[in-house]
Amino acid sequence: MNKLVVFCEHHNQNLKRSSIELLQFGKSKNFHVIGIVLGSEGQKPAEQATANGASEVLFFNDAKLNGYNPELYLAALEAGIKQSDARHVLAPASSIGKDVFPRLAARMDSSLASDCVSLNIEDGAFVAKKPMYAGKCFAQVNLKDSPVQIVLMRANQLPVAAAGTANAGAIKTLPLPEVSLKTILMEVVKGASEKLDLTEANVIVSGGRGLKEAGNFKMLEEMANVLGATVGASRAVVDSGWVSHSMQVGQTGKTVAPTLYIAVGISGAIQHLAGMTGSKVIVAINNDPNAPIFQKATYGIVGDLFEVVPKLTEEFKKLLNK
Ligand SMILES: Cc1cc2nc3c(=O)[nH]c(=O)nc-3n(C[C@H](O)[C@H](O)[C@H](O)COP(=O)(O)OP(=O)(O)OC[C@H]3O[C@@H](n4cnc5c(N)ncnc54)[C@H](O)[C@@H]3O)c2cc1C
């Protein structure tokens, strides 16, 4: 059975959906799946990995891995992949994934495809699809000639089924390799929101310059609270200082792929579309019927957002009994 390593990212002691997608993908393709879990906050994420398809978990249980330090992550991941002797490696195309895996690929002389939106196996090699030129076209990438193949997948691209039973016996605890550090993590400044990160969110309500001023984002937060959604934004409002850059969706912000993306007062510039056209259902609210966002929208509401958003929020409250 071919081996496949999955980097298991977790948050608040829970495996992220993006990693669960990859574990279950590996299992569905009949790989012997090996999860790598980093950090010392308990072995719940490692157990979740076994419940989602990992036959083995390599658990680098060290407090130094609780915050992201690229040098330490690199050392642990390299040790784990070498020990597993796997040819195939999958990781989420998250901020950490996109930072650490290109370094790892260079170090291990392996091929890497980043930001992929679909994945398959042909003749034992990864075949992945990835957007290029801000989503104007897609490239099909075949990693067949590389001894180690690494694919970084965007979240919400692969199906997830219910988890099975955890197997704590499949978890192997390993020490962090010795590293002489050039970088020390001093502090992690958390974002204001405790909501799910945009890249993981299933529902996103995003606001643009049509909201007129920062205070009006409250309307979107209210709708998001009813829907259990995360609030995003266009670059225009981030540049205006209304909201933080961590909320920006688009070419120079985050790439998202929720089930539902509600764009409020956003025109739909190509750079914004680059970050959100992977959404399954797009609802656009805009008072300009010619706004480009309507060309990508599944449903469009032409109207004044200041009238439409409160009415929709009321309807959602009734529908969801909130
Ligand atoms: C190199 C580069 C990178 C970029 N990266 C990004 C990026 O990552 N993300 C991003 O978003 N942008 C990015 N941009 C900027 C992008 O080109 C646009 O300027 C930006 O997306 C516009 O934001 P907006 O839609 O909020 O504002 P606008 O384009 O000003 O649109 C506001 C919309 O609100 C509508 N509106 C106004 N009033 C109302 C109302 N009362 N009710 C309903 N609708 C109303 C208007 O009809 C209009 O369509 C980038 C640009 C460059 C050059």
mmCIF file of C-alpha atoms and ligand atoms in Angstrom:
data_model
loop_
_atom_site.group_PDB
_atom_site.id
_atom_site.type_symbol
_atom_site.label_atom_id
_atom_site.label_comp_id
_atom_site.label_asym_id
_atom_site.label_seq_id
_atom_site.Cartn_x
_atom_site.Cartn_y
_atom_site.Cartn_z
ATOM 1 C CA MET A 1 0.000 0.000 0.000
ATOM 2 C CA ASN A 2 1.439 3.425 -0.953
ATOM 3 C CA LYS A 3 2.057 5.818 1.884
ATOM 4 C CA LEU A 4 0.705 9.353 2.075
ATOM 5 C CA VAL A 5 1.570 11.958 4.708
ATOM 6 C CA VAL A 6 -0.964 14.607 5.763
ATOM 7 C CA PHE A 7 0.021 17.697 7.756
ATOM 8 C CA CYS A 8 -2.725 17.895 10.398
ATOM 9 C CA GLU A 9 -3.338 21.536 11.308
ATOM 10 C CA HIS A 10 -5.431 22.149 14.402
ATOM 11 C CA HIS A 11 -6.922 25.060 16.292
ATOM 12 C CA ASN A 12 -8.313 25.086 19.851
ATOM 13 C CA GLN A 13 -7.668 21.354 20.114
ATOM 14 C CA ASN A 14 -9.669 20.524 17.017
ATOM 15 C CA LEU A 15 -8.375 19.299 13.703
ATOM 16 C CA LYS A 16 -9.130 21.823 10.967
ATOM 17 C CA ARG A 17 -11.628 20.797 8.306
ATOM 18 C CA SER A 18 -8.949 21.394 5.639
ATOM 19 C CA SER A 19 -6.821 18.604 7.149
ATOM 20 C CA ILE A 20 -9.799 16.287 7.628
ATOM 21 C CA GLU A 21 -10.540 16.670 3.886
ATOM 22 C CA LEU A 22 -6.992 15.542 3.076
ATOM 23 C CA LEU A 23 -6.969 12.595 5.490
ATOM 24 C CA GLN A 24 -10.265 11.322 4.105
ATOM 25 C CA PHE A 25 -9.074 11.862 0.518
ATOM 26 C CA GLY A 26 -5.996 9.718 1.206
ATOM 27 C CA LYS A 27 -8.090 6.978 2.774
ATOM 28 C CA SER A 28 -10.581 7.031 -0.134
ATOM 29 C CA LYS A 29 -7.676 6.491 -2.571
ATOM 30 C CA ASN A 30 -6.466 3.474 -0.585
ATOM 31 C CA PHE A 31 -3.291 5.056 0.744
ATOM 32 C CA HIS A 32 -1.728 4.105 4.044
ATOM 33 C CA VAL A 33 -2.309 7.548 5.567
ATOM 34 C CA ILE A 34 0.172 8.964 8.088
ATOM 35 C CA GLY A 35 -0.846 12.153 9.900
ATOM 36 C CA ILE A 36 1.727 14.563 11.348
ATOM 37 C CA VAL A 37 0.508 16.550 14.371
ATOM 38 C CA LEU A 38 2.620 19.287 15.987
ATOM 39 C CA GLY A 39 2.213 20.886 19.431
ATOM 40 C CA SER A 40 1.844 19.931 23.064
ATOM 41 C CA GLU A 41 -1.723 20.914 23.868
ATOM 42 C CA GLY A 42 -2.979 17.354 24.162
ATOM 43 C CA GLN A 43 -3.459 14.533 21.739
ATOM 44 C CA LYS A 44 -7.095 15.178 20.754
ATOM 45 C CA PRO A 45 -6.166 16.369 17.222
ATOM 46 C CA ALA A 46 -4.028 13.232 16.783
ATOM 47 C CA GLU A 47 -6.970 11.060 17.848
ATOM 48 C CA GLN A 48 -9.248 12.957 15.449
ATOM 49 C CA ALA A 49 -6.743 12.228 12.685
ATOM 50 C CA THR A 50 -7.051 8.490 13.334
ATOM 51 C CA ALA A 51 -10.844 8.807 13.293
ATOM 52 C CA ASN A 52 -10.659 10.470 9.889
ATOM 53 C CA GLY A 53 -8.496 8.032 7.997
ATOM 54 C CA ALA A 54 -4.958 8.112 9.417
ATOM 55 C CA SER A 55 -3.598 4.611 10.004
ATOM 56 C CA GLU A 56 -0.706 6.151 11.950
ATOM 57 C CA VAL A 57 -0.055 9.540 13.519
ATOM 58 C CA LEU A 58 3.391 10.971 14.197
ATOM 59 C CA PHE A 59 2.839 13.332 17.126
ATOM 60 C CA PHE A 60 5.667 15.798 17.774
ATOM 61 C CA ASN A 61 4.614 16.630 21.308
ATOM 62 C CA ASP A 62 6.636 19.724 22.228
ATOM 63 C CA ALA A 63 5.487 23.069 23.666
ATOM 64 C CA LYS A 64 7.881 24.876 21.284
ATOM 65 C CA LEU A 65 5.537 23.842 18.460
ATOM 66 C CA ASN A 66 2.450 25.529 19.963
ATOM 67 C CA GLY A 67 3.190 28.778 18.128
ATOM 68 C CA TYR A 68 4.340 28.824 14.513
ATOM 69 C CA ASN A 69 8.093 28.976 14.095
ATOM 70 C CA PRO A 70 9.037 28.063 10.494
ATOM 71 C CA GLU A 71 12.387 26.553 11.451
ATOM 72 C CA LEU A 72 10.886 24.230 14.076
ATOM 73 C CA TYR A 73 7.944 23.241 11.891
ATOM 74 C CA LEU A 74 10.327 22.553 9.035
ATOM 75 C CA ALA A 75 12.517 20.343 11.233
ATOM 76 C CA ALA A 76 9.577 18.329 12.591
ATOM 77 C CA LEU A 77 7.848 17.930 9.212
ATOM 78 C CA GLU A 78 11.065 16.907 7.472
ATOM 79 C CA ALA A 79 11.807 14.334 10.198
ATOM 80 C CA GLY A 80 8.241 13.000 10.018
ATOM 81 C CA ILE A 81 8.173 12.708 6.225
ATOM 82 C CA LYS A 82 11.606 11.043 6.104
ATOM 83 C CA GLN A 83 10.630 8.613 8.851
ATOM 84 C CA SER A 84 7.372 7.722 7.086
ATOM 85 C CA ASP A 85 9.203 7.109 3.812
ATOM 86 C CA ALA A 86 6.143 8.385 1.905
ATOM 87 C CA ARG A 87 6.219 9.641 -1.702
ATOM 88 C CA HIS A 88 3.017 11.641 -1.358
ATOM 89 C CA VAL A 89 2.499 14.603 0.966
ATOM 90 C CA LEU A 90 -0.658 16.698 1.395
ATOM 91 C CA ALA A 91 -1.117 19.879 3.401
ATOM 92 C CA PRO A 92 -3.687 22.673 3.577
ATOM 93 C CA ALA A 93 -2.857 25.750 1.464
ATOM 94 C CA SER A 94 -3.080 27.800 4.668
ATOM 95 C CA SER A 95 -0.720 30.602 5.711
ATOM 96 C CA ILE A 96 1.460 28.057 7.515
ATOM 97 C CA GLY A 97 1.243 25.492 4.695
ATOM 98 C CA LYS A 98 2.222 28.049 2.069
ATOM 99 C CA ASP A 99 5.092 29.296 4.204
ATOM 100 C CA VAL A 100 6.693 26.059 5.353
ATOM 101 C CA PHE A 101 6.158 23.596 2.499
ATOM 102 C CA PRO A 102 8.042 25.454 -0.254
ATOM 103 C CA ARG A 103 11.035 25.503 2.136
ATOM 104 C CA LEU A 104 10.547 21.796 2.746
ATOM 105 C CA ALA A 105 10.241 21.075 -0.987
ATOM 106 C CA ALA A 106 13.530 22.877 -1.632
ATOM 107 C CA ARG A 107 15.213 21.012 1.200
ATOM 108 C CA MET A 108 13.930 17.614 0.065
ATOM 109 C CA ASP A 109 14.398 18.345 -3.646
ATOM 110 C CA SER A 110 10.746 17.524 -4.252
ATOM 111 C CA SER A 111 8.037 18.995 -6.466
ATOM 112 C CA LEU A 112 5.232 21.119 -5.074
ATOM 113 C CA ALA A 113 1.901 22.414 -6.370
ATOM 114 C CA SER A 114 0.336 25.121 -4.216
ATOM 115 C CA ASP A 115 -3.205 26.533 -3.920
ATOM 116 C CA CYS A 116 -4.807 23.548 -5.667
ATOM 117 C CA VAL A 117 -8.564 23.264 -6.107
ATOM 118 C CA SER A 118 -8.894 19.672 -7.269
ATOM 119 C CA LEU A 119 -6.794 16.579 -6.860
ATOM 120 C CA ASN A 120 -6.525 13.108 -8.304
ATOM 121 C CA ILE A 121 -4.100 10.229 -8.588
ATOM 122 C CA GLU A 122 -3.008 8.979 -12.017
ATOM 123 C CA ASP A 123 -0.440 6.183 -12.392
ATOM 124 C CA GLY A 124 0.623 6.728 -8.797
ATOM 125 C CA ALA A 125 1.234 10.474 -9.227
ATOM 126 C CA PHE A 126 -0.682 13.501 -7.984
ATOM 127 C CA VAL A 127 -2.560 15.374 -10.707
ATOM 128 C CA ALA A 128 -3.809 18.694 -9.353
ATOM 129 C CA LYS A 129 -5.638 21.703 -10.764
ATOM 130 C CA LYS A 130 -4.570 25.178 -9.699
ATOM 131 C CA PRO A 131 -5.694 28.668 -10.698
ATOM 132 C CA MET A 132 -3.263 30.985 -12.473
ATOM 133 C CA TYR A 133 -3.245 34.713 -13.346
ATOM 134 C CA ALA A 134 -5.627 35.585 -10.482
ATOM 135 C CA GLY A 135 -8.042 32.842 -11.513
ATOM 136 C CA LYS A 136 -8.274 33.752 -15.225
ATOM 137 C CA CYS A 137 -7.267 30.200 -16.163
ATOM 138 C CA PHE A 138 -6.389 26.862 -14.565
ATOM 139 C CA ALA A 139 -3.270 24.733 -14.920
ATOM 140 C CA GLN A 140 -3.275 20.962 -14.578
ATOM 141 C CA VAL A 141 -0.113 19.955 -12.771
ATOM 142 C CA ASN A 142 1.276 16.415 -12.889
ATOM 143 C CA LEU A 143 3.984 15.685 -10.315
ATOM 144 C CA LYS A 144 4.925 12.283 -11.720
ATOM 145 C CA ASP A 145 8.715 12.642 -12.008
ATOM 146 C CA SER A 146 9.424 13.662 -8.461
ATOM 147 C CA PRO A 147 10.514 11.253 -5.712
ATOM 148 C CA VAL A 148 8.436 13.219 -3.180
ATOM 149 C CA GLN A 149 5.302 14.978 -4.360
ATOM 150 C CA ILE A 150 3.739 17.764 -2.269
ATOM 151 C CA VAL A 151 0.306 19.254 -2.935
ATOM 152 C CA LEU A 152 -1.179 22.136 -0.941
ATOM 153 C CA MET A 153 -4.958 22.104 -1.227
ATOM 154 C CA ARG A 154 -7.302 25.009 -0.619
ATOM 155 C CA ALA A 155 -9.893 24.325 2.080
ATOM 156 C CA ASN A 156 -13.469 23.258 1.254
ATOM 157 C CA GLN A 157 -12.535 21.605 -2.047
ATOM 158 C CA LEU A 158 -12.898 17.936 -1.056
ATOM 159 C CA PRO A 159 -15.866 16.153 0.523
ATOM 160 C CA VAL A 160 -15.935 15.256 4.201
ATOM 161 C CA ALA A 161 -17.851 12.287 5.614
ATOM 162 C CA ALA A 162 -18.642 11.563 9.261
ATOM 163 C CA ALA A 163 -15.612 10.581 11.351
ATOM 164 C CA GLY A 164 -15.089 6.964 12.392
ATOM 165 C CA THR A 165 -13.715 5.703 15.696
ATOM 166 C CA ALA A 166 -10.464 7.100 17.060
ATOM 167 C CA ASN A 167 -7.539 4.754 17.635
ATOM 168 C CA ALA A 168 -5.216 6.155 20.297
ATOM 169 C CA GLY A 169 -2.942 3.122 19.809
ATOM 170 C CA ALA A 170 -1.962 4.378 16.343
ATOM 171 C CA ILE A 171 -0.360 7.535 17.764
ATOM 172 C CA LYS A 172 3.423 7.556 17.994
ATOM 173 C CA THR A 173 4.919 10.368 20.095
ATOM 174 C CA LEU A 174 8.215 11.709 18.768
ATOM 175 C CA PRO A 175 10.740 14.250 20.083
ATOM 176 C CA LEU A 176 11.317 17.486 18.208
ATOM 177 C CA PRO A 177 14.687 17.288 16.391
ATOM 178 C CA GLU A 178 17.464 19.580 17.655
ATOM 179 C CA VAL A 179 17.514 22.855 15.709
ATOM 180 C CA SER A 180 19.882 25.772 16.146
ATOM 181 C CA LEU A 181 17.367 28.565 15.753
ATOM 182 C CA LYS A 182 17.854 31.790 13.832
ATOM 183 C CA THR A 183 14.283 32.874 14.632
ATOM 184 C CA ILE A 184 12.555 33.017 18.004
ATOM 185 C CA LEU A 185 8.801 33.415 18.351
ATOM 186 C CA MET A 186 8.256 36.213 20.860
ATOM 187 C CA GLU A 187 4.504 36.707 20.843
ATOM 188 C CA VAL A 188 1.401 35.834 18.871
ATOM 189 C CA VAL A 189 -1.010 38.757 18.550
ATOM 190 C CA LYS A 190 -4.451 37.289 18.089
ATOM 191 C CA GLY A 191 -6.994 38.867 15.763
ATOM 192 C CA ALA A 192 -10.003 40.542 17.337
ATOM 193 C CA SER A 193 -12.404 37.857 16.157
ATOM 194 C CA GLU A 194 -12.760 34.423 17.680
ATOM 195 C CA LYS A 195 -14.767 33.371 14.628
ATOM 196 C CA LEU A 196 -13.540 30.702 12.244
ATOM 197 C CA ASP A 197 -10.801 31.982 9.942
ATOM 198 C CA LEU A 198 -12.075 33.103 6.530
ATOM 199 C CA THR A 199 -10.171 30.335 4.764
ATOM 200 C CA GLU A 200 -12.000 27.693 6.826
ATOM 201 C CA ALA A 201 -15.423 29.337 7.001
ATOM 202 C CA ASN A 202 -18.450 27.656 5.488
ATOM 203 C CA VAL A 203 -20.428 30.903 5.252
ATOM 204 C CA ILE A 204 -18.934 34.369 4.664
ATOM 205 C CA VAL A 205 -20.648 37.765 4.675
ATOM 206 C CA SER A 206 -18.286 40.229 3.009
ATOM 207 C CA GLY A 207 -18.571 44.012 2.844
ATOM 208 C CA GLY A 208 -17.224 46.612 0.444
ATOM 209 C CA ARG A 209 -17.080 50.370 -0.063
ATOM 210 C CA GLY A 210 -20.859 50.410 -0.616
ATOM 211 C CA LEU A 211 -21.176 50.261 3.184
ATOM 212 C CA LYS A 212 -20.004 53.926 3.209
ATOM 213 C CA GLU A 213 -18.299 53.835 6.634
ATOM 214 C CA ALA A 214 -16.639 51.497 9.127
ATOM 215 C CA GLY A 215 -19.519 51.590 11.645
ATOM 216 C CA ASN A 216 -21.899 50.053 9.118
ATOM 217 C CA PHE A 217 -19.997 46.750 9.279
ATOM 218 C CA LYS A 218 -22.140 46.160 12.421
ATOM 219 C CA MET A 219 -24.984 45.293 10.043
ATOM 220 C CA LEU A 220 -22.876 42.551 8.498
ATOM 221 C CA GLU A 221 -21.747 41.268 11.891
ATOM 222 C CA GLU A 222 -25.386 40.957 12.928
ATOM 223 C CA MET A 223 -26.207 38.963 9.797
ATOM 224 C CA ALA A 224 -23.072 36.862 10.270
ATOM 225 C CA ASN A 225 -24.010 36.079 13.894
ATOM 226 C CA VAL A 226 -27.409 34.789 12.773
ATOM 227 C CA LEU A 227 -25.854 32.635 10.031
ATOM 228 C CA GLY A 228 -22.814 31.492 12.040
ATOM 229 C CA ALA A 229 -20.725 33.188 9.354
ATOM 230 C CA THR A 230 -17.348 34.944 9.299
ATOM 231 C CA VAL A 231 -17.152 38.555 8.094
ATOM 232 C CA GLY A 232 -14.845 39.375 5.183
ATOM 233 C CA ALA A 233 -14.089 42.560 3.255
ATOM 234 C CA SER A 234 -12.835 44.032 0.006
ATOM 235 C CA ARG A 235 -9.445 45.682 -0.181
ATOM 236 C CA ALA A 236 -11.013 49.127 -0.627
ATOM 237 C CA VAL A 237 -12.356 49.038 2.926
ATOM 238 C CA VAL A 238 -9.200 47.478 4.347
ATOM 239 C CA ASP A 239 -7.115 50.234 2.725
ATOM 240 C CA SER A 240 -9.514 52.793 4.210
ATOM 241 C CA GLY A 241 -8.723 51.378 7.658
ATOM 242 C CA TRP A 242 -12.326 50.273 8.333
ATOM 243 C CA VAL A 243 -11.392 46.665 9.079
ATOM 244 C CA SER A 244 -8.178 44.687 9.517
ATOM 245 C CA HIS A 245 -6.208 43.128 6.666
ATOM 246 C CA SER A 246 -6.909 39.668 8.102
ATOM 247 C CA MET A 247 -10.467 40.133 6.772
ATOM 248 C CA GLN A 248 -9.454 40.918 3.192
ATOM 249 C CA VAL A 249 -10.606 38.542 0.487
ATOM 250 C CA GLY A 250 -8.871 38.554 -2.887
ATOM 251 C CA GLN A 251 -5.642 38.429 -4.788
ATOM 252 C CA THR A 252 -3.661 40.213 -2.070
ATOM 253 C CA GLY A 253 -5.867 38.924 0.732
ATOM 254 C CA LYS A 254 -7.266 35.500 1.522
ATOM 255 C CA THR A 255 -8.561 32.902 -0.886
ATOM 256 C CA VAL A 256 -11.847 31.510 0.337
ATOM 257 C CA ALA A 257 -14.159 28.736 -0.811
ATOM 258 C CA PRO A 258 -17.219 28.692 1.456
ATOM 259 C CA THR A 259 -20.534 27.044 0.669
ATOM 260 C CA LEU A 260 -22.161 30.502 0.779
ATOM 261 C CA TYR A 261 -20.502 33.887 0.051
ATOM 262 C CA ILE A 262 -22.655 36.996 0.467
ATOM 263 C CA ALA A 263 -21.018 40.056 -1.166
ATOM 264 C CA VAL A 264 -22.518 43.292 0.136
ATOM 265 C CA GLY A 265 -21.685 46.562 -1.629
ATOM 266 C CA ILE A 266 -18.741 44.993 -3.444
ATOM 267 C CA SER A 267 -18.320 45.815 -7.132
ATOM 268 C CA GLY A 268 -16.546 42.571 -8.093
ATOM 269 C CA ALA A 269 -13.155 43.793 -9.321
ATOM 270 C CA ILE A 270 -11.015 41.013 -10.815
ATOM 271 C CA GLN A 271 -8.683 41.111 -7.809
ATOM 272 C CA HIS A 272 -11.603 40.500 -5.442
ATOM 273 C CA LEU A 273 -13.056 37.760 -7.630
ATOM 274 C CA ALA A 274 -9.649 36.026 -7.596
ATOM 275 C CA GLY A 275 -10.191 35.226 -3.926
ATOM 276 C CA MET A 276 -13.806 34.090 -3.846
ATOM 277 C CA THR A 277 -15.023 32.564 -7.101
ATOM 278 C CA GLY A 278 -14.385 29.094 -5.635
ATOM 279 C CA SER A 279 -17.455 29.705 -3.408
ATOM 280 C CA LYS A 280 -20.284 27.272 -4.110
ATOM 281 C CA VAL A 281 -23.136 29.793 -3.930
ATOM 282 C CA ILE A 282 -22.509 33.530 -4.358
ATOM 283 C CA VAL A 283 -25.148 36.088 -3.403
ATOM 284 C CA ALA A 284 -24.468 39.690 -4.467
ATOM 285 C CA ILE A 285 -26.258 42.731 -3.057
ATOM 286 C CA ASN A 286 -25.544 45.873 -5.038
ATOM 287 C CA ASN A 287 -27.577 48.879 -6.212
ATOM 288 C CA ASP A 288 -25.803 48.966 -9.579
ATOM 289 C CA PRO A 289 -27.329 46.313 -11.905
ATOM 290 C CA ASN A 290 -24.180 46.488 -14.056
ATOM 291 C CA ALA A 291 -21.746 45.714 -11.217
ATOM 292 C CA PRO A 292 -19.369 42.937 -12.409
ATOM 293 C CA ILE A 293 -20.085 40.886 -9.271
ATOM 294 C CA PHE A 294 -23.457 39.944 -10.787
ATOM 295 C CA GLN A 295 -21.684 38.054 -13.590
ATOM 296 C CA LYS A 296 -20.306 35.633 -10.992
ATOM 297 C CA ALA A 297 -23.295 35.619 -8.641
ATOM 298 C CA THR A 298 -25.600 32.635 -8.306
ATOM 299 C CA TYR A 299 -28.269 35.011 -6.936
ATOM 300 C CA GLY A 300 -28.248 38.784 -7.324
ATOM 301 C CA ILE A 301 -30.241 41.359 -5.387
ATOM 302 C CA VAL A 302 -30.282 44.782 -7.051
ATOM 303 C CA GLY A 303 -31.082 47.215 -4.278
ATOM 304 C CA ASP A 304 -29.898 49.485 -1.523
ATOM 305 C CA LEU A 305 -27.910 47.380 0.932
ATOM 306 C CA PHE A 306 -29.127 49.533 3.829
ATOM 307 C CA GLU A 307 -32.653 48.277 3.122
ATOM 308 C CA VAL A 308 -31.835 44.745 1.933
ATOM 309 C CA VAL A 309 -29.384 43.598 4.639
ATOM 310 C CA PRO A 310 -31.622 44.291 7.701
ATOM 311 C CA LYS A 311 -34.600 42.657 5.948
ATOM 312 C CA LEU A 312 -32.571 39.571 5.033
ATOM 313 C CA THR A 313 -31.206 39.330 8.589
ATOM 314 C CA GLU A 314 -34.766 39.404 9.956
ATOM 315 C CA GLU A 315 -35.810 36.657 7.532
ATOM 316 C CA PHE A 316 -32.762 34.534 8.438
ATOM 317 C CA LYS A 317 -33.644 34.960 12.143
ATOM 318 C CA LYS A 318 -37.171 33.676 11.507
ATOM 319 C CA LEU A 319 -35.964 30.787 9.345
ATOM 320 C CA LEU A 320 -33.313 29.726 11.855
ATOM 321 C CA ASN A 321 -35.459 30.457 14.945
ATOM 322 C CA LYS A 322 -32.928 32.945 16.356
HETATM 323 C C1 LIG B 1 -2.505 44.713 -7.324
HETATM 324 C C2 LIG B 1 -3.893 44.830 -6.767
HETATM 325 C C3 LIG B 1 -4.321 43.911 -5.846
HETATM 326 C C4 LIG B 1 -5.622 44.004 -5.326
HETATM 327 N N1 LIG B 1 -6.048 43.064 -4.420
HETATM 328 C C5 LIG B 1 -7.323 43.106 -3.989
HETATM 329 C C6 LIG B 1 -7.827 42.120 -3.097
HETATM 330 O O1 LIG B 1 -7.112 41.220 -2.653
HETATM 331 N N2 LIG B 1 -9.121 42.197 -2.727
HETATM 332 C C7 LIG B 1 -9.972 43.183 -3.154
HETATM 333 O O2 LIG B 1 -11.145 43.200 -2.768
HETATM 334 N N3 LIG B 1 -9.507 44.146 -3.984
HETATM 335 C C8 LIG B 1 -8.211 44.139 -4.396
HETATM 336 N N4 LIG B 1 -7.759 45.139 -5.196
HETATM 337 C C9 LIG B 1 -8.624 46.323 -5.398
HETATM 338 C C10 LIG B 1 -9.687 46.145 -6.441
HETATM 339 O O3 LIG B 1 -9.163 46.467 -7.717
HETATM 340 C C11 LIG B 1 -10.884 47.066 -6.151
HETATM 341 O O4 LIG B 1 -10.446 48.387 -6.064
HETATM 342 C C12 LIG B 1 -11.641 46.733 -4.861
HETATM 343 O O5 LIG B 1 -11.938 45.359 -4.811
HETATM 344 C C13 LIG B 1 -12.916 47.534 -4.811
HETATM 345 O O6 LIG B 1 -13.552 47.323 -3.579
HETATM 346 P P1 LIG B 1 -15.117 47.508 -3.466
HETATM 347 O O7 LIG B 1 -15.810 46.586 -4.392
HETATM 348 O O8 LIG B 1 -15.450 47.419 -2.014
HETATM 349 O O9 LIG B 1 -15.330 49.038 -3.854
HETATM 350 P P2 LIG B 1 -15.957 49.669 -5.156
HETATM 351 O O10 LIG B 1 -15.345 49.172 -6.371
HETATM 352 O O11 LIG B 1 -15.968 51.133 -4.900
HETATM 353 O O12 LIG B 1 -17.455 49.123 -5.147
HETATM 354 C C14 LIG B 1 -18.440 49.509 -4.245
HETATM 355 C C15 LIG B 1 -19.751 48.901 -4.728
HETATM 356 O O13 LIG B 1 -20.775 49.209 -3.806
HETATM 357 C C16 LIG B 1 -21.949 49.473 -4.532
HETATM 358 N N5 LIG B 1 -22.810 50.298 -3.682
HETATM 359 C C17 LIG B 1 -22.614 51.592 -3.321
HETATM 360 N N6 LIG B 1 -23.616 52.001 -2.504
HETATM 361 C C18 LIG B 1 -24.445 50.944 -2.363
HETATM 362 C C19 LIG B 1 -25.670 50.742 -1.650
HETATM 363 N N7 LIG B 1 -26.200 51.715 -0.890
HETATM 364 N N8 LIG B 1 -26.282 49.545 -1.742
HETATM 365 C C20 LIG B 1 -25.751 48.534 -2.487
HETATM 366 N N9 LIG B 1 -24.591 48.675 -3.188
HETATM 367 C C21 LIG B 1 -23.957 49.867 -3.105
HETATM 368 C C22 LIG B 1 -21.508 50.173 -5.779
HETATM 369 O O14 LIG B 1 -22.462 50.029 -6.830
HETATM 370 C C23 LIG B 1 -20.204 49.447 -6.102
HETATM 371 O O15 LIG B 1 -20.411 48.374 -6.985
HETATM 372 C C24 LIG B 1 -6.468 45.058 -5.731
HETATM 373 C C25 LIG B 1 -6.016 45.980 -6.667
HETATM 374 C C26 LIG B 1 -4.758 45.872 -7.178
HETATM 375 C C27 LIG B 1 -4.290 46.884 -8.201
#
